[in-house]
Each structure stands twice: as structure tokens, then as C-alpha cells.
Short mmCIF file of C-alpha atoms and ligand atoms in Angstrom, two decimals:
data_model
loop_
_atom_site.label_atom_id
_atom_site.label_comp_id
_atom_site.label_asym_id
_atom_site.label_seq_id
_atom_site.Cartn_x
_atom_site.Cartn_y
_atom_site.Cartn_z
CA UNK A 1454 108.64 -45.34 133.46
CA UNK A 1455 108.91 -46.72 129.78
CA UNK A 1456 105.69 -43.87 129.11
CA UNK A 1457 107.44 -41.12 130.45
CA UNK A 1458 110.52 -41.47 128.84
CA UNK A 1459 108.53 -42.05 125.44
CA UNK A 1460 106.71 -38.49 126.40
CA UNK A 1461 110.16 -37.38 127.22
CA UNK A 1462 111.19 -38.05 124.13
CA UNK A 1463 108.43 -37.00 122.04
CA UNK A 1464 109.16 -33.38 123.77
CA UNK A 1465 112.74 -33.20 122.85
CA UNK A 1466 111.47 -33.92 119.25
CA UNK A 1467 109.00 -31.45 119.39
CA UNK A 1468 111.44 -28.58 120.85
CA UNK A 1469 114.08 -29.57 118.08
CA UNK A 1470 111.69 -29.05 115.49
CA UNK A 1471 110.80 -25.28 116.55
CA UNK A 1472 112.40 -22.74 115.02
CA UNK A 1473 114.08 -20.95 116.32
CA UNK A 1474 113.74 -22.85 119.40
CA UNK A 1475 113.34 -20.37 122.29
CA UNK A 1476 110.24 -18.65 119.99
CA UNK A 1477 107.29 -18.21 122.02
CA UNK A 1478 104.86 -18.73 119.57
CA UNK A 1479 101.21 -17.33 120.36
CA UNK A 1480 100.04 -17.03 116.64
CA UNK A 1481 100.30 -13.66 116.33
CA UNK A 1482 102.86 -13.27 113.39
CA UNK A 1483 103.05 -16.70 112.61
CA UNK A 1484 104.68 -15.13 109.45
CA UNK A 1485 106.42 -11.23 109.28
CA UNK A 1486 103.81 -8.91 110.14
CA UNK A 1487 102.31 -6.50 107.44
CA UNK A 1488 101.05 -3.50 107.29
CA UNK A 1489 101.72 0.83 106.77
CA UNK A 1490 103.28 2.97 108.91
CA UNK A 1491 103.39 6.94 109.38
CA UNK A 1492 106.52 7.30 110.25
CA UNK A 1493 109.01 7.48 107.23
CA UNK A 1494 106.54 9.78 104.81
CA UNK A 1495 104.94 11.67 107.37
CA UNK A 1496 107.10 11.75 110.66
CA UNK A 1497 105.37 13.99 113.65
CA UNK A 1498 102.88 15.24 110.72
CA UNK A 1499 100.33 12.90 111.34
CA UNK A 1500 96.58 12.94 112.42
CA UNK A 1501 93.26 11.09 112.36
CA UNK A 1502 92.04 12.15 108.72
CA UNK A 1503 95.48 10.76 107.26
CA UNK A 1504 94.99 7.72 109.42
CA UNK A 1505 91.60 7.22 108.04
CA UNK A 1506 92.32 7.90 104.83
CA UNK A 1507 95.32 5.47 104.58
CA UNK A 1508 92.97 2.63 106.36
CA UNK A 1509 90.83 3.63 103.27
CA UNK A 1510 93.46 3.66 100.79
CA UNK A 1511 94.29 0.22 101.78
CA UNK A 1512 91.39 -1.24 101.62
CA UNK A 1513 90.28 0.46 98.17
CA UNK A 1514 93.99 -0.33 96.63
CA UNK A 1515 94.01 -3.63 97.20
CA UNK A 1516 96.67 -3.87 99.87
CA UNK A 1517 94.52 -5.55 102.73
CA UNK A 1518 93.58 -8.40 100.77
CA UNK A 1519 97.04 -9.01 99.65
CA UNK A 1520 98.30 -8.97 103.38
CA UNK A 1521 98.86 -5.41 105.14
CA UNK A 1522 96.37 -5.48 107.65
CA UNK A 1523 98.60 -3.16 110.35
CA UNK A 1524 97.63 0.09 110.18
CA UNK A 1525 100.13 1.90 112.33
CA UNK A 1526 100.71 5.03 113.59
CA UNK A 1527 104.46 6.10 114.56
CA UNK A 1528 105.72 8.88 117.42
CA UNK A 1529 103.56 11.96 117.91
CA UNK A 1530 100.10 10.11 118.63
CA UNK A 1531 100.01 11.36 122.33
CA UNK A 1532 99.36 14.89 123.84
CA UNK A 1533 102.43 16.52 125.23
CA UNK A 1534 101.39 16.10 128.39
CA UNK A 1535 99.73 13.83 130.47
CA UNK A 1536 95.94 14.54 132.36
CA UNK A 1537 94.85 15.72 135.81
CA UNK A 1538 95.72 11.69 137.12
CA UNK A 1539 98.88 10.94 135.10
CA UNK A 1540 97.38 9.10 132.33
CA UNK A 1541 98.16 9.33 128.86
CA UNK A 1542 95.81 10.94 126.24
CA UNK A 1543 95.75 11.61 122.18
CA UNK A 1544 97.44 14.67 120.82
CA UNK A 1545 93.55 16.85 121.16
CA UNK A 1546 94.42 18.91 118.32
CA UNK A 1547 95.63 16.34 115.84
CA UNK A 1548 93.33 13.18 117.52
CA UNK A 1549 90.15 14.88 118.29
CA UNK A 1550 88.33 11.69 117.73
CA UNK A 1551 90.38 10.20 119.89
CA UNK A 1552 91.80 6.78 119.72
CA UNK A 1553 88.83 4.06 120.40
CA UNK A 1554 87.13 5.87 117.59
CA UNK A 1555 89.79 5.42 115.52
CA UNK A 1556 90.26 1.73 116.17
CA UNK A 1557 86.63 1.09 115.64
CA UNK A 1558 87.36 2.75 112.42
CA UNK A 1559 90.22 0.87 111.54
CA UNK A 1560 88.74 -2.52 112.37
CA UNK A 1561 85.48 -2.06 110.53
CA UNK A 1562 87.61 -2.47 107.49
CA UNK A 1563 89.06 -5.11 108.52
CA UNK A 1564 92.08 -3.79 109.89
CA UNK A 1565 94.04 -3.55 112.69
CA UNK A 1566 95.21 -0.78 114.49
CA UNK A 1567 99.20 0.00 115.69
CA UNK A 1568 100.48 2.47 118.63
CA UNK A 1569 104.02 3.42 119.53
CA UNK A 1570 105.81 4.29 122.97
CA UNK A 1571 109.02 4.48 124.39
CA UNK A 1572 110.54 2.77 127.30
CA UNK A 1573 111.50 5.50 128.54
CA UNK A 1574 110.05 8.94 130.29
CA UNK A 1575 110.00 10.35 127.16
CA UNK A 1576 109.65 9.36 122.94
CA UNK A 1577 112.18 9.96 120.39
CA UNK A 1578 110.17 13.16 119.74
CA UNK A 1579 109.58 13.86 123.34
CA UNK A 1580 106.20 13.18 124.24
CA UNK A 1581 105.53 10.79 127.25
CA UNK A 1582 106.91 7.79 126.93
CA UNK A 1583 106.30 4.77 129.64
CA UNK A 1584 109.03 4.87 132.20
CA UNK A 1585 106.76 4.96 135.54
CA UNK A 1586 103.49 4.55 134.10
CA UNK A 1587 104.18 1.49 132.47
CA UNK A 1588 101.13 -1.07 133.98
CA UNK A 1589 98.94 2.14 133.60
CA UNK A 1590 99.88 2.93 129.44
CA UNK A 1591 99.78 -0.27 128.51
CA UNK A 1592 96.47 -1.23 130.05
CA UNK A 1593 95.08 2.06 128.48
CA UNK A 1594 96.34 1.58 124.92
CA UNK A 1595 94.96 -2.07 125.19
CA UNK A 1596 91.51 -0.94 126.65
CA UNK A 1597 91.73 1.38 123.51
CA UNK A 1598 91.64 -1.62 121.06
CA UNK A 1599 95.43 -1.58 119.70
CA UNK A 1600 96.70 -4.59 118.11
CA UNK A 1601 100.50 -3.71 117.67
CA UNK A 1602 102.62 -1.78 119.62
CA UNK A 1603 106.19 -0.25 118.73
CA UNK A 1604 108.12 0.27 121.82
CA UNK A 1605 111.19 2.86 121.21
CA UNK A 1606 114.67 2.92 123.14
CA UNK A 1607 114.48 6.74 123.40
CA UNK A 1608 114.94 7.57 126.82
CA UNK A 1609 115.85 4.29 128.32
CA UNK A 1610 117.80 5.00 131.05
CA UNK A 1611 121.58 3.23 131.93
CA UNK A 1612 120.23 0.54 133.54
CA UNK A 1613 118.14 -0.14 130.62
CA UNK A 1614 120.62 0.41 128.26
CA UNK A 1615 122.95 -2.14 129.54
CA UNK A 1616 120.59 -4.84 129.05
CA UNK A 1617 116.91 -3.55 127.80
CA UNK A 1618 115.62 -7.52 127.68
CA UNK A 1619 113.92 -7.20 131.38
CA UNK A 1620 112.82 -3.78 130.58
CA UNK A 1621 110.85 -5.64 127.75
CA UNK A 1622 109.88 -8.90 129.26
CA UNK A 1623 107.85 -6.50 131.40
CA UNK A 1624 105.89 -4.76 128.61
CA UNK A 1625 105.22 -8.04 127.74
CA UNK A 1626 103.49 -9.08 130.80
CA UNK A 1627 101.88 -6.36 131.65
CA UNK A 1628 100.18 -6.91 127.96
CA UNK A 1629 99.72 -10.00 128.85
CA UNK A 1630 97.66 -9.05 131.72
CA UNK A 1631 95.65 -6.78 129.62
CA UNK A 1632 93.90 -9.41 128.30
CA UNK A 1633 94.35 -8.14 124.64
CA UNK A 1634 96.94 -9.57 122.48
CA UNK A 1635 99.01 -7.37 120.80
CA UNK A 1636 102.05 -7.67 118.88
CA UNK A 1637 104.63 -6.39 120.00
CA UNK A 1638 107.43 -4.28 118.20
CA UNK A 1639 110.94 -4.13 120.04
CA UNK A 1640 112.97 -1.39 118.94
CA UNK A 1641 116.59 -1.10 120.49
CA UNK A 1642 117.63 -0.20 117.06
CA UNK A 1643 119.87 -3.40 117.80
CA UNK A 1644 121.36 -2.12 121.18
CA UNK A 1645 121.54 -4.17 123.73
CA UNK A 1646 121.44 -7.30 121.19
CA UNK A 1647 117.63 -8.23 120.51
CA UNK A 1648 117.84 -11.04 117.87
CA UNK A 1649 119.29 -13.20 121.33
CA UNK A 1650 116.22 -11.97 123.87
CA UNK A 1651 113.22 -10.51 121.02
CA UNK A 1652 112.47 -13.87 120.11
CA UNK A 1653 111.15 -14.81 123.57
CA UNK A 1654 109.97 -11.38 124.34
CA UNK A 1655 107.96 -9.95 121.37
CA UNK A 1656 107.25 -10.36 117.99
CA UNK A 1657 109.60 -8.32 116.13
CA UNK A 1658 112.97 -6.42 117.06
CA UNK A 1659 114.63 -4.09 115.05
CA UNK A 1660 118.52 -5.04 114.39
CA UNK A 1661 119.69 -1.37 113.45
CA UNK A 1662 119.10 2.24 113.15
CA UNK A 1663 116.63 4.31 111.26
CA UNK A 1664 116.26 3.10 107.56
CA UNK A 1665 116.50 5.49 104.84
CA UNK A 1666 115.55 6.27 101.37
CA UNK A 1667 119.14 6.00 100.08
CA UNK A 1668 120.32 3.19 98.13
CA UNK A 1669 123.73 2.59 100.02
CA UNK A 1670 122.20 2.86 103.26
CA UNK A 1671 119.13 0.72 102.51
CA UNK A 1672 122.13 -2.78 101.26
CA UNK A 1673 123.85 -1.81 104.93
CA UNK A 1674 121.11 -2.38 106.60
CA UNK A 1675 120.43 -5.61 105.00
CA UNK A 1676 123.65 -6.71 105.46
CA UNK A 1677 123.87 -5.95 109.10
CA UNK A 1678 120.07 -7.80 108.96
CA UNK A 1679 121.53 -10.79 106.95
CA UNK A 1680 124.40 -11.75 110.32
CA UNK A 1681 120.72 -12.29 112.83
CA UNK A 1682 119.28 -14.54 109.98
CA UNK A 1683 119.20 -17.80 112.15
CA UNK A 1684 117.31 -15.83 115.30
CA UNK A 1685 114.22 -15.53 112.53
CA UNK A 1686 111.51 -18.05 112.14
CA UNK A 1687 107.38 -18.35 112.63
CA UNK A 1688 106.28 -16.65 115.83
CA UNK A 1689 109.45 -13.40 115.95
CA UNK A 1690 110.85 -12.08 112.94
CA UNK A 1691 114.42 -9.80 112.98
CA UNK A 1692 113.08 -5.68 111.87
CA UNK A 1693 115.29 -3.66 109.34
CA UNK A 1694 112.80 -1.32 109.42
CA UNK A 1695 109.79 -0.37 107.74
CA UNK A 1696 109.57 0.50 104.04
CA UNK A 1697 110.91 3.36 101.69
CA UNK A 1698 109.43 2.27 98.51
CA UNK A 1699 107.45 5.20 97.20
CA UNK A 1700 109.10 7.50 98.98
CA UNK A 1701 111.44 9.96 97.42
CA UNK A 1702 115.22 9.08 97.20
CA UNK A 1703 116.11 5.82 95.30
CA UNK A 1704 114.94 4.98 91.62
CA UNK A 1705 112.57 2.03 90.76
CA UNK A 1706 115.09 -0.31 90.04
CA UNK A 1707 116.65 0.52 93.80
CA UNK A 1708 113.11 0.58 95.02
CA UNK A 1709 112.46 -2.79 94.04
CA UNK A 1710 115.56 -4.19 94.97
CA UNK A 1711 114.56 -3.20 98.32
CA UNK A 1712 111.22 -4.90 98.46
CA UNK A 1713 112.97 -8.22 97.29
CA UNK A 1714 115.56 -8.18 99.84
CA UNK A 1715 112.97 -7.41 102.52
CA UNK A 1716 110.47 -10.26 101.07
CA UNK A 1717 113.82 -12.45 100.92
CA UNK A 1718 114.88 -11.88 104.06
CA UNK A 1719 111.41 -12.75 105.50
CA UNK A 1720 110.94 -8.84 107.04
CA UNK A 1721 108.07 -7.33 108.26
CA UNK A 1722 106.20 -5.55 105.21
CA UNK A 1723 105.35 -1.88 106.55
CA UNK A 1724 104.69 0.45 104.05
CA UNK A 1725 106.44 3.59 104.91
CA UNK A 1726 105.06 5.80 101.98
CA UNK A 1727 101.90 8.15 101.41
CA UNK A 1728 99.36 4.96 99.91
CA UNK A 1729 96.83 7.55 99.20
CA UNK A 1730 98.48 8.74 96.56
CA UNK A 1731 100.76 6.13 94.72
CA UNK A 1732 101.95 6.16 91.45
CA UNK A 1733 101.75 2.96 89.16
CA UNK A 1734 104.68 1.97 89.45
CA UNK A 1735 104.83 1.99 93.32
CA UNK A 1736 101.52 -0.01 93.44
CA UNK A 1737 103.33 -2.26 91.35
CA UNK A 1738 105.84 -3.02 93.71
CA UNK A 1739 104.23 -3.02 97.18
CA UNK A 1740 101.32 -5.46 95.74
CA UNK A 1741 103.61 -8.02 93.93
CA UNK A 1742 102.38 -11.04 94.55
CA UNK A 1743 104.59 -13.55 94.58
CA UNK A 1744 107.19 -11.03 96.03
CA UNK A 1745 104.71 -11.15 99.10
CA UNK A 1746 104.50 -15.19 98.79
CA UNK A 1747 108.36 -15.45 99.21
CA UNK A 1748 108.16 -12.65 102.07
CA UNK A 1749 105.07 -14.67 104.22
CA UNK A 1750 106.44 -18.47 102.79
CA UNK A 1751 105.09 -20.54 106.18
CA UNK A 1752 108.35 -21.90 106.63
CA UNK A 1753 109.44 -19.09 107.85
CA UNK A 1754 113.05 -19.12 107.18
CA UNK A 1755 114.94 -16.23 106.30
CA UNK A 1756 116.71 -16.25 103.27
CA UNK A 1757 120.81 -14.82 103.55
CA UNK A 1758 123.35 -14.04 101.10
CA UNK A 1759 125.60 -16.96 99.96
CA UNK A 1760 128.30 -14.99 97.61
CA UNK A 1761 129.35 -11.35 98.36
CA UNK A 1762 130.72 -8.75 96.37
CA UNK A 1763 129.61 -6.15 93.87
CA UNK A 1764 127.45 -9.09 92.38
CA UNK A 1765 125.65 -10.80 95.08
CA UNK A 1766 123.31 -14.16 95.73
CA UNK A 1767 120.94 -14.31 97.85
CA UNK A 1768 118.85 -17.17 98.68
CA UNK A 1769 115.79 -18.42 101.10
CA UNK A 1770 114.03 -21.53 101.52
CA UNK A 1771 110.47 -22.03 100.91
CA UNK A 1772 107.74 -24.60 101.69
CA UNK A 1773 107.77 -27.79 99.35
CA UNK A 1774 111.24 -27.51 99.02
CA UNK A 1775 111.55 -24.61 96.81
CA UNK A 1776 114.20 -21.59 97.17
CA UNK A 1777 113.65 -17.95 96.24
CA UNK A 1778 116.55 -16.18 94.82
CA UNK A 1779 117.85 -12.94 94.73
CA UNK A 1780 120.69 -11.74 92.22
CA UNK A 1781 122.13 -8.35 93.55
CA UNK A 1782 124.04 -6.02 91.37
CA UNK A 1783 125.50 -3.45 94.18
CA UNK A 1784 127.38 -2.03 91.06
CA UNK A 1785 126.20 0.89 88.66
CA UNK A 1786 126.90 -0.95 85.61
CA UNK A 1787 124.80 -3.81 84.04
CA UNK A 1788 126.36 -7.46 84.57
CA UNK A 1789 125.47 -10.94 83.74
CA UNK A 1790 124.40 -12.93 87.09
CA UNK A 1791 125.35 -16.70 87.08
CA UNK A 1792 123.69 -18.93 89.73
CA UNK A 1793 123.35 -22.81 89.81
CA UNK A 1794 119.69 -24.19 89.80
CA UNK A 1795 120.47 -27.84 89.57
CA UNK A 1796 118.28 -30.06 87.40
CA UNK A 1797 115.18 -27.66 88.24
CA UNK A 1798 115.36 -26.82 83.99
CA UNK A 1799 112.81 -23.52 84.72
CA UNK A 1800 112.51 -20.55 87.01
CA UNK A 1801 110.01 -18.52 87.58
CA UNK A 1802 110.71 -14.77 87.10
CA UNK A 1803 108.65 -12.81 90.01
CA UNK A 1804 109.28 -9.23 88.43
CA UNK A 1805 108.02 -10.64 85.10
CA UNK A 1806 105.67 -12.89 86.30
CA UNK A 1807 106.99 -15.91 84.01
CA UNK A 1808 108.11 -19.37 83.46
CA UNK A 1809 112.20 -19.35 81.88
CA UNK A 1810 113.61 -22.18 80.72
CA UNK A 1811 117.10 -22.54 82.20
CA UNK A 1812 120.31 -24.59 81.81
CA UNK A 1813 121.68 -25.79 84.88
CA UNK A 1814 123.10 -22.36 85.42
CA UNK A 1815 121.08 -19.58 85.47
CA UNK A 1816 122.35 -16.38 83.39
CA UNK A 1817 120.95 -12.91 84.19
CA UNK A 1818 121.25 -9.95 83.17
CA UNK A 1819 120.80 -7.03 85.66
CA UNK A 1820 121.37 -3.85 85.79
CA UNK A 1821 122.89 -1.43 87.81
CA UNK A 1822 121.75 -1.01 91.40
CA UNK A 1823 119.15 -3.76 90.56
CA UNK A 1824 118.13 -7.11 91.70
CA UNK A 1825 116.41 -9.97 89.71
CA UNK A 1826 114.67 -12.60 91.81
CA UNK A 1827 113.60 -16.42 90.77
CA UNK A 1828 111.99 -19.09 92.34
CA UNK A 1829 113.88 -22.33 91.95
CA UNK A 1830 110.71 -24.19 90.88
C1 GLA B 1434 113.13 6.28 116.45
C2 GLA B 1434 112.70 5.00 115.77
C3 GLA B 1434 111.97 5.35 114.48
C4 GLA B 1434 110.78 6.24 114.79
C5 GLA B 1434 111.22 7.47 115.56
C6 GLA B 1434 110.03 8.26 116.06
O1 GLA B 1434 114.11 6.96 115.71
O2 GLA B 1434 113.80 4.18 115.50
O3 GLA B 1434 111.55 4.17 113.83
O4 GLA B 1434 109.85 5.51 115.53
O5 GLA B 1434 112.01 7.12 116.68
O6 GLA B 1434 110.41 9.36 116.82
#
């Protein structure tokens, strides 16, 4: 009796420490996912030569070895239609290779391949999506050698809509079955509330709508991202969507305010831009370093704003006790950032790459529609 209620114990212990504690953990994305996907530079305008020649680009630039191993390819992957028996094939014209090929591709540069679907009858951009064919898709895409898979909301039907988590737990199983293991994308574009269900059911969930390159819209989403913070942690990470640095539409200082909020709030790193063709500057930001350290930090927590306003503070916890810190100037004019550091005495400056002494408050000055980010030490 005394034994079990030690083991008893010992469990309750264990479950507390988990976080968040209804995770299922299978080591998949132990820490946010990284990777590229099509979607936000190249939308349905994607085939097997850009695929290729991004899983090259990746490899040449530098990014795989610094963490984006998902190379993943958004809507417009499938043929219209489906074959003689129902099942679902590559887009012939744009996938002649079709997708094993391109997975053996993929993975003989050490990389890893990602799909997409809907859970519905039909994708965002109307091609088939899984609604009836769901054991049938899934098996297929596994079979293929996929590693991720982003399943869409398009089409879901009322039933779905009302509460998608079922609709889910079943793509789940059914990879699962497959005997491949897959992450697994949810995207409800936070319908349906995902942060309370995802974390059980895949490994990532969106929390809102379609990102874009605009500076406004990118600090909404991370706001609306910032309210699911506690939902986060090793094993399912909350998804505001993949990357717009490089793409056309905010300036560098916006750009890289974006890539430390993401890496702050512990966000799946997706490229969303064209890495075959980057400028400096953009290779500067995607492959920063200790940006990317903060982002994958194995404690997994992620990091929310503590003061709001025009001037903002954001802050995460790392491993070893050490906090990453994000000063936000929402404004367009330049202002000096305060922020207490306690006896710490230095900070390192990520964008710089440096060692500052400090006093026990931290000045900064940042520009307009910038954000400076420390490490606290
Ligand atoms: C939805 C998703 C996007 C993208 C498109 C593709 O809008 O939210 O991320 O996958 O569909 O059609």
C-alpha cells in the first residue's frame, strides 16, 4: 500500500512538472518547429524545381545547420482532381516527379519534407481536401515520406466548425496508424479555440488569421498570440503564422522586430520568403543566432509582454535562469526604453552581438517601429 501511494505520488510530481500539462509529448517538436514554407512568397505558384531549389538554398545558405530542417510546401500541391479510385495525386503539370521523388530529394539533404490539406472536401484554393477520404490521404501522404502536415479549416463543414477538436483528434490517429510520425500543423486560424485542444492533438495550432507583410498587422497578431502564451511549452507550440521577413512590405527595422517577437514568443520559425535569392540583410536576420537560441531555448516557455503601450516589454524565460528581452517601440519616433535587470550589471545585445555594461536599469534607445532585444545574462 505504502509503494503505491509513493508511485502515486511520484506521478502527480511528474504530471505537475509538464508543461503545459495535457502536452502529449512524442519528441517531435520538443522545441517550435523550423523550417520554409511556399506559401507567403509564392502562394499557388509553386512546383518541384522551386521546391528543390529552396531544399538547396537551405542547405548551401546555411539555414539547415542553424535549425530549418522543414521544407514545406503550402496549398496547390495536389491535382485538381482525384484518380480513376478516388485517391489523391500531385498537380502532373507542376509535380511531374511526383512526390516520393521529391521527399527522397529533400531528405538526402538532410531535410524533411511538409504537405498541406484541408479538413474539408475542398482546400482554401479548392483542390481536394480530406473530408471522406480521410484514412485513405493520410495513409498516402505518409506512404509518400512526409514529415509535417498543415491541415487547413477551409471547407470544414458546421459540424466541424462548432468544435473542429474531434475532427482533428482523428487526423491524428489515423497518422498514428500510418506508422510514420509526422508533425502535425492545426490550422483553425484560431476558430473553434485550439490553444485549449492543439496541445493534445498536434504539434502546432495557429491562433489567428493569415499573417501579412504589414507592420500593424504583423504586432496584432502577436498580441492576439501573446493572450494563448501559457497553452505553449515542449511538445505543442501556439502558430502566428509563418514568416514575412524578406518579403516585400515592412522595412528592416520592422522585419526584424518581427523575427524577435516570433523567437520571443517561442513560434515556429517558417521562412515565408524566396531563400534562393536573399539579400544580405535578410540572411542576416533569418540566421541570427542567438535570435534562434532564444526562439528553440529547451525550456520552452513562451515569453509575453509585461508593459503595454506605444513602448512595450517583452520578456521570456530561458534555461539556467536567464530571460530574453524584447523592447518594442510600436511608435514612429525614436524613444529611450527603460527596463530593470536587477544586479545582472551586463546584457548581451543579440542584434549587435555584444556584451553592455548596464546599471540596474537598462536604457535603450530604439527607434521607430523597432525592437531591441537583450539577454539578461
Ligand atoms: C489558408 C491558410 C494559409 C494558407 C492558405 C492556402 O488561408 O490559413 O496559411 O495555407 O489557406 O490556401
Amino acid at each position: 500500500m505504502r509503494f503505491v501511494l509513493a508511485l502515486l505520488a511520484t506521478a502527480t510530481i511528474a504530471l505537475a512538472a509538464a508543461t503545459p500539462a495535457d502536452a502529449f509529448d512524442d519528441g517531435l517538436a520538443r522545441t517550435p518547429p523550423m523550417g520554409w514554407s511556399s506559401w507567403n512568397r509564392f502562394g499557388c505558384d509553386i512546383g518541384e524545381q522551386t521546391v528543390r531549389e529552396t531544399a538547396d538554398a537551405l542547405v548551401v545558405g546555411g539555414m539547415r545547420d542553424a535549425g530549418y530542417r522543414y521544407v514545406n510546401v503550402d496549398d496547390c500541391w495536389m491535382a485538381p482532381t482525384r484518380d480513376a479510385f478516388g485517391r489523391l495525386r500531385a498537380d502532373p503539370w507542376r509535380f511531374p516527379g511526383g512526390i516520393p521523388a521529391l521527399a527522397d530529394y529533400v531528405h538526402a539533404r538532410g531535410l524533411r519534407l511538409g504537405l498541406y490539406t484541408s479538413i474539408g472536401a475542398r482546400t482554401c484554393q479548392g483542390r481536394p481536401g480530406l473530408a471522406g477520404h480521410e484514412s485513405g490521404d493520410l495513409a498516402r501522404i505518409a506512404s509518400w515520406g512526409a514529415d509535417y502536415l498543415k491541415v487547413d479549416f477551409c471547407g470544414a463543414n458546421g459540424a466541424v466548425r462548432g468544435d473542429p477538436a474531434p475532427a482533428y483528434a482523428r487526423v491524428r490517429d489515423l497518422i498514428g496508424q500510418s506508422g510514420r510520425k509526422l508533425v502535425l500543423g492545426i490550422c483553425t486560424w484560431g476558430q473553434g479555440l485550439p490553444w485549449r485542444w492543439g496541445p493534445r492533438i498536434g504539434h502546432m495550432w495557429r491562433v489567428t488569421g493569415d499573417i501579412r507583410p504589414e507592420w500593424r498587422w504583423v504586432l496584432k497578431i502577436a498580441g492576439r498570440n501573446d493572450l494563448r502564451a501559457r497553452h505553449a511549452g515542449p511538445g505543442g507550440w501556439n502558430d502566428p503564422d509563418s514568416l514575412e521577413v524578406g518579403n516585400r512590405g515592412m522595412t528592416v527595422r520592422e522585419q526584424r522586430a518581427h523575427f524577435g517577437l516570433w523567437a520571443l514568443m517561442a513560434a515556429p520559425l517558417i521562412a515565408g520568403n524566396d531563400v534562393r535569392h536573399m539579400s544580405r540583410v535578410t540572411r542576416r536576420i533569418l540566421l541570427n543566432r542567438e535570435l534562434i537560441a532564444v526562439d528553440q531555448d529547451r525550456l520552452g516557455s513562451q515569453g509575453h509582454r509585461v508593459r503595454r503601450g506605444l513602448h512595450e516589454v517583452w520578456i521570456k524565460r530561458l534555461a539556467g535562469r536567464a530571460r530574453a528581452v524584447l523592447l518594442l517601440n510600436r511608435g514612429r519616433r525614436t524613444a529611450v526604453l527603460r527596463f530593470g535587470i536587477g544586479r545582472a550589471r551586463r546584457v548581451r545585445d543579440l542584434w549587435r552581438h555584444r556584451w553592455r555594461s548596464s546599471a540596474r536599469t537598462l536604457r535603450v534607445r530604439v527607434r521607430g517601429h523597432a525592437a531591441a532585444m537583450f539577454r539578461v545574462p
